[in-house]
PDB file of C-alpha atoms in Angstrom:
ATOM      1  CA  UNK A   1     -28.326 -70.001 -92.382  1.00  0.00           C
ATOM      2  CA  UNK A   2     -24.811 -71.410 -91.877  1.00  0.00           C
ATOM      3  CA  UNK A   3     -22.892 -69.322 -89.215  1.00  0.00           C
ATOM      4  CA  UNK A   4     -19.438 -69.615 -88.018  1.00  0.00           C
ATOM      5  CA  UNK A   5     -16.267 -67.878 -86.633  1.00  0.00           C
ATOM      6  CA  UNK A   6     -13.196 -67.801 -88.871  1.00  0.00           C
ATOM      7  CA  UNK A   7      -9.733 -67.400 -87.393  1.00  0.00           C
ATOM      8  CA  UNK A   8      -6.369 -68.845 -86.816  1.00  0.00           C
ATOM      9  CA  UNK A   9      -6.107 -70.960 -83.775  1.00  0.00           C
ATOM     10  CA  UNK A  10      -4.288 -69.501 -80.860  1.00  0.00           C
ATOM     11  CA  UNK A  11      -1.778 -72.397 -80.802  1.00  0.00           C
ATOM     12  CA  UNK A  12      -0.425 -70.845 -83.981  1.00  0.00           C
ATOM     13  CA  UNK A  13       0.910 -68.035 -81.823  1.00  0.00           C
ATOM     14  CA  UNK A  14       0.143 -65.475 -84.509  1.00  0.00           C
ATOM     15  CA  UNK A  15       1.679 -67.384 -87.415  1.00  0.00           C
ATOM     16  CA  UNK A  16       0.177 -68.339 -90.714  1.00  0.00           C
ATOM     17  CA  UNK A  17      -2.401 -67.035 -93.170  1.00  0.00           C
ATOM     18  CA  UNK A  18      -5.387 -68.654 -94.763  1.00  0.00           C
ATOM     19  CA  UNK A  19      -8.389 -67.917 -97.103  1.00  0.00           C
ATOM     20  CA  UNK A  20     -11.588 -69.714 -96.240  1.00  0.00           C
ATOM     21  CA  UNK A  21     -14.195 -70.789 -98.734  1.00  0.00           C
ATOM     22  CA  UNK A  22     -17.767 -72.261 -98.602  1.00  0.00           C
ATOM     23  CA  UNK A  23     -19.067 -74.173-101.646  1.00  0.00           C
ATOM     24  CA  UNK A  24     -21.942 -76.032-102.771  1.00  0.00           C
ATOM     25  CA  UNK A  25     -21.358 -78.320-105.623  1.00  0.00           C
ATOM     26  CA  UNK A  26     -19.433 -76.255-108.294  1.00  0.00           C
ATOM     27  CA  UNK A  27     -20.612 -72.911-106.886  1.00  0.00           C
ATOM     28  CA  UNK A  28     -18.556 -70.853-104.471  1.00  0.00           C
ATOM     29  CA  UNK A  29     -20.839 -69.246-101.908  1.00  0.00           C
ATOM     30  CA  UNK A  30     -18.187 -67.404 -99.863  1.00  0.00           C
ATOM     31  CA  UNK A  31     -14.446 -66.575-100.058  1.00  0.00           C
ATOM     32  CA  UNK A  32     -12.718 -64.527 -97.293  1.00  0.00           C
ATOM     33  CA  UNK A  33     -10.091 -62.108 -97.565  1.00  0.00           C
ATOM     34  CA  UNK A  34      -6.654 -63.425 -96.335  1.00  0.00           C
ATOM     35  CA  UNK A  35      -6.784 -63.814 -92.692  1.00  0.00           C
ATOM     36  CA  UNK A  36      -3.610 -63.601 -90.679  1.00  0.00           C
ATOM     37  CA  UNK A  37      -2.750 -65.187 -87.295  1.00  0.00           C
ATOM     38  CA  UNK A  38      -2.797 -62.059 -85.479  1.00  0.00           C
ATOM     39  CA  UNK A  39      -6.199 -60.875 -87.103  1.00  0.00           C
ATOM     40  CA  UNK A  40      -9.420 -60.882 -85.091  1.00  0.00           C
ATOM     41  CA  UNK A  41     -11.851 -63.582 -85.615  1.00  0.00           C
ATOM     42  CA  UNK A  42     -14.523 -62.964 -88.387  1.00  0.00           C
ATOM     43  CA  UNK A  43     -18.211 -63.891 -87.866  1.00  0.00           C
ATOM     44  CA  UNK A  44     -19.953 -65.042 -91.169  1.00  0.00           C
ATOM     45  CA  UNK A  45     -23.564 -66.082 -91.965  1.00  0.00           C
ATOM     46  CA  UNK A  46     -24.330 -67.702 -95.243  1.00  0.00           C
ATOM     47  CA  UNK A  47     -27.851 -68.343 -96.495  1.00  0.00           C
ATOM     48  CA  UNK A  48     -28.270 -72.103 -97.300  1.00  0.00           C
ATOM     49  CA  UNK A  49     -31.958 -72.591 -97.857  1.00  0.00           C
ATOM     50  CA  UNK A  50     -32.517 -75.230-100.454  1.00  0.00           C
ATOM     51  CA  UNK A  51     -28.965 -76.559-100.497  1.00  0.00           C
ATOM     52  CA  UNK A  52     -28.215 -80.175-100.387  1.00  0.00           C
ATOM     53  CA  UNK A  53     -24.664 -79.962 -99.269  1.00  0.00           C
ATOM     54  CA  UNK A  54     -21.828 -77.637 -98.226  1.00  0.00           C
ATOM     55  CA  UNK A  55     -18.061 -77.914 -98.609  1.00  0.00           C
ATOM     56  CA  UNK A  56     -15.721 -75.961 -96.214  1.00  0.00           C
ATOM     57  CA  UNK A  57     -12.264 -75.316 -97.709  1.00  0.00           C
ATOM     58  CA  UNK A  58      -9.178 -73.680 -96.295  1.00  0.00           C
ATOM     59  CA  UNK A  59      -6.405 -72.394 -98.797  1.00  0.00           C
ATOM     60  CA  UNK A  60      -3.024 -71.218 -98.103  1.00  0.00           C
ATOM     61  CA  UNK A  61      -3.021 -67.544 -97.578  1.00  0.00           C
ATOM     62  CA  UNK A  62       0.346 -67.153 -99.675  1.00  0.00           C
ATOM     63  CA  UNK A  63       2.925 -66.990 -97.083  1.00  0.00           C
ATOM     64  CA  UNK A  64       4.076 -70.429 -97.672  1.00  0.00           C
ATOM     65  CA  UNK A  65       4.053 -71.328 -94.104  1.00  0.00           C
ATOM     66  CA  UNK A  66       2.777 -74.599 -92.536  1.00  0.00           C
ATOM     67  CA  UNK A  67       1.811 -72.960 -89.105  1.00  0.00           C
ATOM     68  CA  UNK A  68      -1.581 -71.630 -90.190  1.00  0.00           C
ATOM     69  CA  UNK A  69      -4.169 -73.757 -88.119  1.00  0.00           C
ATOM     70  CA  UNK A  70      -7.417 -72.658 -89.510  1.00  0.00           C
ATOM     71  CA  UNK A  71     -10.621 -72.835 -87.212  1.00  0.00           C
ATOM     72  CA  UNK A  72     -14.152 -72.908 -88.120  1.00  0.00           C
ATOM     73  CA  UNK A  73     -15.353 -72.136 -84.663  1.00  0.00           C
ATOM     74  CA  UNK A  74     -18.937 -72.563 -83.379  1.00  0.00           C
ATOM     75  CA  UNK A  75     -20.122 -73.731 -86.822  1.00  0.00           C
ATOM     76  CA  UNK A  76     -23.792 -74.269 -86.920  1.00  0.00           C
ATOM     77  CA  UNK A  77     -26.944 -74.216 -88.970  1.00  0.00           C
ATOM     78  CA  UNK A  78     -29.518 -71.895 -87.752  1.00  0.00           C
ATOM     79  CA  UNK A  79     -33.476 -72.026 -88.339  1.00  0.00           C
ATOM     80  CA  UNK A  80     -35.078 -70.177 -91.343  1.00  0.00           C
ATOM     81  CA  UNK A  81     -35.512 -66.555 -90.096  1.00  0.00           C
ATOM     82  CA  UNK A  82     -32.518 -66.481 -87.819  1.00  0.00           C
ATOM     83  CA  UNK A  83     -30.459 -63.289 -88.036  1.00  0.00           C
ATOM     84  CA  UNK A  84     -27.416 -65.206 -86.915  1.00  0.00           C
ATOM     85  CA  UNK A  85     -26.809 -63.166 -83.863  1.00  0.00           C
ATOM     86  CA  UNK A  86     -26.881 -66.228 -81.510  1.00  0.00           C
ATOM     87  CA  UNK A  87     -23.428 -65.299 -80.286  1.00  0.00           C
ATOM     88  CA  UNK A  88     -24.377 -62.240 -78.055  1.00  0.00           C
TER      89      UNK A  88
END
């Protein structure tokens, strides 16, 4: 299980917007909705059993700004059988 928190860094002071993607090879495993600087962080869990690699991407959220500082906070791989609630 790949687990992470998604959000715009506090140093951006609420500016910017991004879309997060997680890929393995040519297969997209996850695509977020557009996340804006003032949005709350989003916790995601993605099953990765049997995968050889992951690519983490951050795309412009469409506002054309350069202030979006995307964070993949507390990113980690968790053991098989984990529910991803390690942050409680």
